[in-house]
Amino acid sequence: MNSKMKTNIVIGSIVAILLFLIIVGFTSYSNTEVDFRTAIKASQQNNRVVYDRVWKTIQQQASVSNEYAADFQAIYKDIMKARNEDSQKLLAKFVKEANPNFDSSLFKKLMVTIESNRLDFEREQKHLIDLSREHNRMLQTLPGSMFLSLLGRKEIDITLVTSSKTENAFKNGEDNDVELFDKKK
């Protein structure tokens, strides 16, 4: 074997190894990017499901609480009305009656439900943000950025659910509303 042939074998081996590494790199980064992309899409859908569950649970519990409060109010009005019609029997009615006590535990339960469901939703949104951050990091750092840009992969826009108050605070860079309760009521 002459030296030219040895050189061709060495160069061929190096080219084959480089091609193998490039193919493995493309495959690895492409598969990882696809994993992130599908996880982000699934997390977006999961956020919709959690958001839907949060509001349905809160609305259903609030409806039960509102109905209970309305029923209690109607009964209490009847009790008070009956008391005022017959002043002779007022003391006897007062002693004999078992005045219904409004069960505030329904509202406590509703507040706990609201808080825990909002925390669940916040956790899901943070998970989505983390997935997006990792995906974007992969698209922006070497060597992944080279491989993935050749494949035409781009960042994924995620949807975060916030309030108009939050959006305005970040838009203006200010939040001057420090009143916890509306004084107009």
PDB file of C-alpha atoms in Angstrom:
ATOM      1  CA  MET A   1       0.000   0.000   0.000  1.00  0.00           C
ATOM      2  CA  ASN A   2       1.440   3.298  -1.045  1.00  0.00           C
ATOM      3  CA  SER A   3       1.318   6.545   0.928  1.00  0.00           C
ATOM      4  CA  LYS A   4      -1.312   8.099  -1.367  1.00  0.00           C
ATOM      5  CA  MET A   5      -3.668   5.240  -0.695  1.00  0.00           C
ATOM      6  CA  LYS A   6      -3.026   5.476   3.060  1.00  0.00           C
ATOM      7  CA  THR A   7      -3.749   9.201   2.912  1.00  0.00           C
ATOM      8  CA  ASN A   8      -7.011   8.576   1.028  1.00  0.00           C
ATOM      9  CA  ILE A   9      -8.063   5.975   3.605  1.00  0.00           C
ATOM     10  CA  VAL A  10      -7.303   8.363   6.487  1.00  0.00           C
ATOM     11  CA  ILE A  11      -9.128  11.252   4.778  1.00  0.00           C
ATOM     12  CA  GLY A  12     -12.041   8.975   3.906  1.00  0.00           C
ATOM     13  CA  SER A  13     -12.220   7.732   7.488  1.00  0.00           C
ATOM     14  CA  ILE A  14     -12.166  11.303   8.841  1.00  0.00           C
ATOM     15  CA  VAL A  15     -14.893  12.373   6.393  1.00  0.00           C
ATOM     16  CA  ALA A  16     -17.001   9.326   7.297  1.00  0.00           C
ATOM     17  CA  ILE A  17     -16.609  10.056  11.022  1.00  0.00           C
ATOM     18  CA  LEU A  18     -17.477  13.736  10.492  1.00  0.00           C
ATOM     19  CA  LEU A  19     -20.545  12.821   8.422  1.00  0.00           C
ATOM     20  CA  PHE A  20     -21.587  10.337  11.081  1.00  0.00           C
ATOM     21  CA  LEU A  21     -21.202  12.997  13.812  1.00  0.00           C
ATOM     22  CA  ILE A  22     -23.151  15.552  11.767  1.00  0.00           C
ATOM     23  CA  ILE A  23     -25.971  13.074  11.113  1.00  0.00           C
ATOM     24  CA  VAL A  24     -26.056  12.086  14.789  1.00  0.00           C
ATOM     25  CA  GLY A  25     -26.028  15.785  15.786  1.00  0.00           C
ATOM     26  CA  PHE A  26     -28.883  16.647  13.413  1.00  0.00           C
ATOM     27  CA  THR A  27     -30.881  13.657  14.606  1.00  0.00           C
ATOM     28  CA  SER A  28     -30.240  14.293  18.287  1.00  0.00           C
ATOM     29  CA  TYR A  29     -31.030  18.022  18.218  1.00  0.00           C
ATOM     30  CA  SER A  30     -34.013  17.507  15.935  1.00  0.00           C
ATOM     31  CA  ASN A  31     -35.493  14.845  18.204  1.00  0.00           C
ATOM     32  CA  THR A  32     -34.890  16.909  21.350  1.00  0.00           C
ATOM     33  CA  GLU A  33     -36.452  19.970  19.723  1.00  0.00           C
ATOM     34  CA  VAL A  34     -39.475  17.924  18.677  1.00  0.00           C
ATOM     35  CA  ASP A  35     -39.780  16.659  22.263  1.00  0.00           C
ATOM     36  CA  PHE A  36     -39.818  20.250  23.549  1.00  0.00           C
ATOM     37  CA  ARG A  37     -42.226  21.376  20.820  1.00  0.00           C
ATOM     38  CA  THR A  38     -44.723  18.613  21.596  1.00  0.00           C
ATOM     39  CA  ALA A  39     -44.341  19.172  25.359  1.00  0.00           C
ATOM     40  CA  ILE A  40     -45.046  22.893  24.909  1.00  0.00           C
ATOM     41  CA  LYS A  41     -48.146  22.203  22.821  1.00  0.00           C
ATOM     42  CA  ALA A  42     -49.356  19.646  25.372  1.00  0.00           C
ATOM     43  CA  SER A  43     -48.708  22.080  28.214  1.00  0.00           C
ATOM     44  CA  GLN A  44     -50.701  24.777  26.388  1.00  0.00           C
ATOM     45  CA  GLN A  45     -53.629  22.356  26.099  1.00  0.00           C
ATOM     46  CA  ASN A  46     -53.190  21.326  29.728  1.00  0.00           C
ATOM     47  CA  ASN A  47     -53.392  25.004  30.732  1.00  0.00           C
ATOM     48  CA  ARG A  48     -56.754  25.254  28.970  1.00  0.00           C
ATOM     49  CA  VAL A  49     -58.036  22.209  30.833  1.00  0.00           C
ATOM     50  CA  VAL A  50     -56.813  23.502  34.206  1.00  0.00           C
ATOM     51  CA  TYR A  51     -58.244  26.964  33.525  1.00  0.00           C
ATOM     52  CA  ASP A  52     -61.586  25.424  32.582  1.00  0.00           C
ATOM     53  CA  ARG A  53     -61.604  23.266  35.723  1.00  0.00           C
ATOM     54  CA  VAL A  54     -60.710  26.254  37.918  1.00  0.00           C
ATOM     55  CA  TRP A  55     -63.578  28.390  36.712  1.00  0.00           C
ATOM     56  CA  LYS A  56     -66.131  25.611  36.649  1.00  0.00           C
ATOM     57  CA  THR A  57     -65.261  24.565  40.196  1.00  0.00           C
ATOM     58  CA  ILE A  58     -65.356  28.133  41.491  1.00  0.00           C
ATOM     59  CA  GLN A  59     -68.610  28.922  39.680  1.00  0.00           C
ATOM     60  CA  GLN A  60     -70.297  25.775  40.950  1.00  0.00           C
ATOM     61  CA  GLN A  61     -69.199  26.355  44.531  1.00  0.00           C
ATOM     62  CA  ALA A  62     -70.138  30.025  44.332  1.00  0.00           C
ATOM     63  CA  SER A  63     -73.568  29.106  43.002  1.00  0.00           C
ATOM     64  CA  VAL A  64     -74.104  26.753  45.924  1.00  0.00           C
ATOM     65  CA  SER A  65     -72.962  29.476  48.326  1.00  0.00           C
ATOM     66  CA  ASN A  66     -75.126  32.120  46.633  1.00  0.00           C
ATOM     67  CA  GLU A  67     -78.159  29.829  46.678  1.00  0.00           C
ATOM     68  CA  TYR A  68     -77.562  28.995  50.324  1.00  0.00           C
ATOM     69  CA  ALA A  69     -77.224  32.687  51.177  1.00  0.00           C
ATOM     70  CA  ALA A  70     -80.409  33.536  49.242  1.00  0.00           C
ATOM     71  CA  ASP A  71     -82.329  30.724  50.987  1.00  0.00           C
ATOM     72  CA  PHE A  72     -81.043  31.841  54.369  1.00  0.00           C
ATOM     73  CA  GLN A  73     -81.961  35.445  53.609  1.00  0.00           C
ATOM     74  CA  ALA A  74     -85.511  34.441  52.614  1.00  0.00           C
ATOM     75  CA  ILE A  75     -85.979  32.351  55.768  1.00  0.00           C
ATOM     76  CA  TYR A  76     -84.518  35.055  57.970  1.00  0.00           C
ATOM     77  CA  LYS A  77     -86.797  37.712  56.455  1.00  0.00           C
ATOM     78  CA  ASP A  78     -89.826  35.461  57.115  1.00  0.00           C
ATOM     79  CA  ILE A  79     -88.709  34.906  60.696  1.00  0.00           C
ATOM     80  CA  MET A  80     -88.222  38.622  61.281  1.00  0.00           C
ATOM     81  CA  LYS A  81     -91.520  39.475  59.575  1.00  0.00           C
ATOM     82  CA  ALA A  82     -93.452  36.963  61.706  1.00  0.00           C
ATOM     83  CA  ARG A  83     -91.854  38.283  64.879  1.00  0.00           C
ATOM     84  CA  ASN A  84     -92.857  41.862  64.175  1.00  0.00           C
ATOM     85  CA  GLU A  85     -96.499  41.035  63.391  1.00  0.00           C
ATOM     86  CA  ASP A  86     -97.367  39.682  66.843  1.00  0.00           C
ATOM     87  CA  SER A  87     -95.666  41.594  69.620  1.00  0.00           C
ATOM     88  CA  GLN A  88     -97.478  39.557  72.369  1.00  0.00           C
ATOM     89  CA  LYS A  89     -95.862  36.331  71.245  1.00  0.00           C
ATOM     90  CA  LEU A  90     -92.507  37.886  70.363  1.00  0.00           C
ATOM     91  CA  LEU A  91     -90.678  36.724  73.476  1.00  0.00           C
ATOM     92  CA  ALA A  92     -92.145  33.208  73.294  1.00  0.00           C
ATOM     93  CA  LYS A  93     -91.221  32.883  69.625  1.00  0.00           C
ATOM     94  CA  PHE A  94     -87.759  34.155  70.298  1.00  0.00           C
ATOM     95  CA  VAL A  95     -87.174  31.591  73.033  1.00  0.00           C
ATOM     96  CA  LYS A  96     -88.742  28.657  71.180  1.00  0.00           C
ATOM     97  CA  GLU A  97     -87.286  29.388  67.755  1.00  0.00           C
ATOM     98  CA  ALA A  98     -84.082  27.833  66.704  1.00  0.00           C
ATOM     99  CA  ASN A  99     -82.595  30.733  64.844  1.00  0.00           C
ATOM    100  CA  PRO A 100     -80.736  29.376  61.844  1.00  0.00           C
ATOM    101  CA  ASN A 101     -77.078  30.184  61.886  1.00  0.00           C
ATOM    102  CA  PHE A 102     -75.561  31.094  58.571  1.00  0.00           C
ATOM    103  CA  ASP A 103     -72.823  28.599  57.814  1.00  0.00           C
ATOM    104  CA  SER A 104     -69.856  30.698  56.790  1.00  0.00           C
ATOM    105  CA  SER A 105     -67.836  27.515  56.128  1.00  0.00           C
ATOM    106  CA  LEU A 106     -69.250  27.523  52.568  1.00  0.00           C
ATOM    107  CA  PHE A 107     -67.507  30.807  51.891  1.00  0.00           C
ATOM    108  CA  LYS A 108     -64.330  29.644  53.607  1.00  0.00           C
ATOM    109  CA  LYS A 109     -64.368  26.533  51.419  1.00  0.00           C
ATOM    110  CA  LEU A 110     -64.919  28.703  48.341  1.00  0.00           C
ATOM    111  CA  MET A 111     -61.945  30.907  49.233  1.00  0.00           C
ATOM    112  CA  VAL A 112     -59.709  27.849  49.805  1.00  0.00           C
ATOM    113  CA  THR A 113     -60.871  26.431  46.468  1.00  0.00           C
ATOM    114  CA  ILE A 114     -60.119  29.693  44.680  1.00  0.00           C
ATOM    115  CA  GLU A 115     -56.659  29.954  46.201  1.00  0.00           C
ATOM    116  CA  SER A 116     -55.659  26.336  45.599  1.00  0.00           C
ATOM    117  CA  ASN A 117     -56.968  26.291  42.022  1.00  0.00           C
ATOM    118  CA  ARG A 118     -55.222  29.537  41.184  1.00  0.00           C
ATOM    119  CA  LEU A 119     -51.979  28.072  42.547  1.00  0.00           C
ATOM    120  CA  ASP A 120     -52.491  24.980  40.355  1.00  0.00           C
ATOM    121  CA  PHE A 121     -52.991  27.207  37.334  1.00  0.00           C
ATOM    122  CA  GLU A 122     -49.945  29.311  38.202  1.00  0.00           C
ATOM    123  CA  ARG A 123     -47.837  26.156  38.524  1.00  0.00           C
ATOM    124  CA  GLU A 124     -48.986  24.953  35.083  1.00  0.00           C
ATOM    125  CA  GLN A 125     -48.179  28.323  33.511  1.00  0.00           C
ATOM    126  CA  LYS A 126     -44.708  28.330  35.107  1.00  0.00           C
ATOM    127  CA  HIS A 127     -44.133  24.824  33.721  1.00  0.00           C
ATOM    128  CA  LEU A 128     -45.046  26.097  30.253  1.00  0.00           C
ATOM    129  CA  ILE A 129     -42.647  29.033  30.681  1.00  0.00           C
ATOM    130  CA  ASP A 130     -39.836  26.639  31.682  1.00  0.00           C
ATOM    131  CA  LEU A 131     -40.441  24.421  28.649  1.00  0.00           C
ATOM    132  CA  SER A 132     -40.398  27.465  26.377  1.00  0.00           C
ATOM    133  CA  ARG A 133     -37.193  28.751  27.994  1.00  0.00           C
ATOM    134  CA  GLU A 134     -35.418  25.421  27.448  1.00  0.00           C
ATOM    135  CA  HIS A 135     -36.666  25.209  23.863  1.00  0.00           C
ATOM    136  CA  ASN A 136     -35.484  28.734  23.119  1.00  0.00           C
ATOM    137  CA  ARG A 137     -32.114  28.080  24.774  1.00  0.00           C
ATOM    138  CA  MET A 138     -31.627  25.091  22.499  1.00  0.00           C
ATOM    139  CA  LEU A 139     -32.470  27.214  19.446  1.00  0.00           C
ATOM    140  CA  GLN A 140     -30.040  29.964  20.476  1.00  0.00           C
ATOM    141  CA  THR A 141     -26.955  28.098  21.701  1.00  0.00           C
ATOM    142  CA  LEU A 142     -24.279  26.241  19.777  1.00  0.00           C
ATOM    143  CA  PRO A 143     -24.213  23.695  18.272  1.00  0.00           C
ATOM    144  CA  GLY A 144     -27.983  23.237  18.406  1.00  0.00           C
ATOM    145  CA  SER A 145     -28.652  26.619  16.814  1.00  0.00           C
ATOM    146  CA  MET A 146     -26.671  25.608  13.714  1.00  0.00           C
ATOM    147  CA  PHE A 147     -28.454  22.306  13.257  1.00  0.00           C
ATOM    148  CA  LEU A 148     -31.925  23.601  14.068  1.00  0.00           C
ATOM    149  CA  SER A 149     -31.670  26.758  11.965  1.00  0.00           C
ATOM    150  CA  LEU A 150     -30.770  24.562   8.966  1.00  0.00           C
ATOM    151  CA  LEU A 151     -33.933  22.558   9.714  1.00  0.00           C
ATOM    152  CA  GLY A 152     -35.970  25.798   9.870  1.00  0.00           C
ATOM    153  CA  ARG A 153     -36.989  25.414  13.510  1.00  0.00           C
ATOM    154  CA  LYS A 154     -38.214  28.571  15.247  1.00  0.00           C
ATOM    155  CA  GLU A 155     -39.339  29.685  18.694  1.00  0.00           C
ATOM    156  CA  ILE A 156     -42.869  28.786  19.747  1.00  0.00           C
ATOM    157  CA  ASP A 157     -45.205  31.525  20.915  1.00  0.00           C
ATOM    158  CA  ILE A 158     -46.821  30.545  24.181  1.00  0.00           C
ATOM    159  CA  THR A 159     -50.042  31.962  25.572  1.00  0.00           C
ATOM    160  CA  LEU A 160     -50.039  33.052  29.192  1.00  0.00           C
ATOM    161  CA  VAL A 161     -53.290  34.015  30.871  1.00  0.00           C
ATOM    162  CA  THR A 162     -52.975  37.124  33.017  1.00  0.00           C
ATOM    163  CA  SER A 163     -55.213  40.064  33.850  1.00  0.00           C
ATOM    164  CA  SER A 164     -55.589  43.409  32.130  1.00  0.00           C
ATOM    165  CA  LYS A 165     -54.395  44.995  35.392  1.00  0.00           C
ATOM    166  CA  THR A 166     -51.147  43.008  35.161  1.00  0.00           C
ATOM    167  CA  GLU A 167     -50.720  43.811  31.469  1.00  0.00           C
ATOM    168  CA  ASN A 168     -51.249  47.544  32.113  1.00  0.00           C
ATOM    169  CA  ALA A 169     -48.803  47.533  35.039  1.00  0.00           C
ATOM    170  CA  PHE A 170     -46.055  46.028  32.864  1.00  0.00           C
ATOM    171  CA  LYS A 171     -46.935  48.229  29.901  1.00  0.00           C
ATOM    172  CA  ASN A 172     -46.774  51.419  31.978  1.00  0.00           C
ATOM    173  CA  GLY A 173     -44.126  50.254  34.420  1.00  0.00           C
ATOM    174  CA  GLU A 174     -46.381  51.326  37.310  1.00  0.00           C
ATOM    175  CA  ASP A 175     -48.997  49.926  39.653  1.00  0.00           C
ATOM    176  CA  ASN A 176     -50.487  52.726  41.706  1.00  0.00           C
ATOM    177  CA  ASP A 177     -53.676  50.940  42.708  1.00  0.00           C
ATOM    178  CA  VAL A 178     -53.041  50.090  46.358  1.00  0.00           C
ATOM    179  CA  GLU A 179     -56.670  49.973  47.513  1.00  0.00           C
ATOM    180  CA  LEU A 180     -57.733  46.442  48.335  1.00  0.00           C
ATOM    181  CA  PHE A 181     -61.450  47.192  48.404  1.00  0.00           C
ATOM    182  CA  ASP A 182     -63.591  49.351  46.152  1.00  0.00           C
ATOM    183  CA  LYS A 183     -64.692  52.384  48.197  1.00  0.00           C
ATOM    184  CA  LYS A 184     -67.547  53.188  45.804  1.00  0.00           C
ATOM    185  CA  LYS A 185     -69.796  50.524  47.317  1.00  0.00           C
TER     186      LYS A 185
END
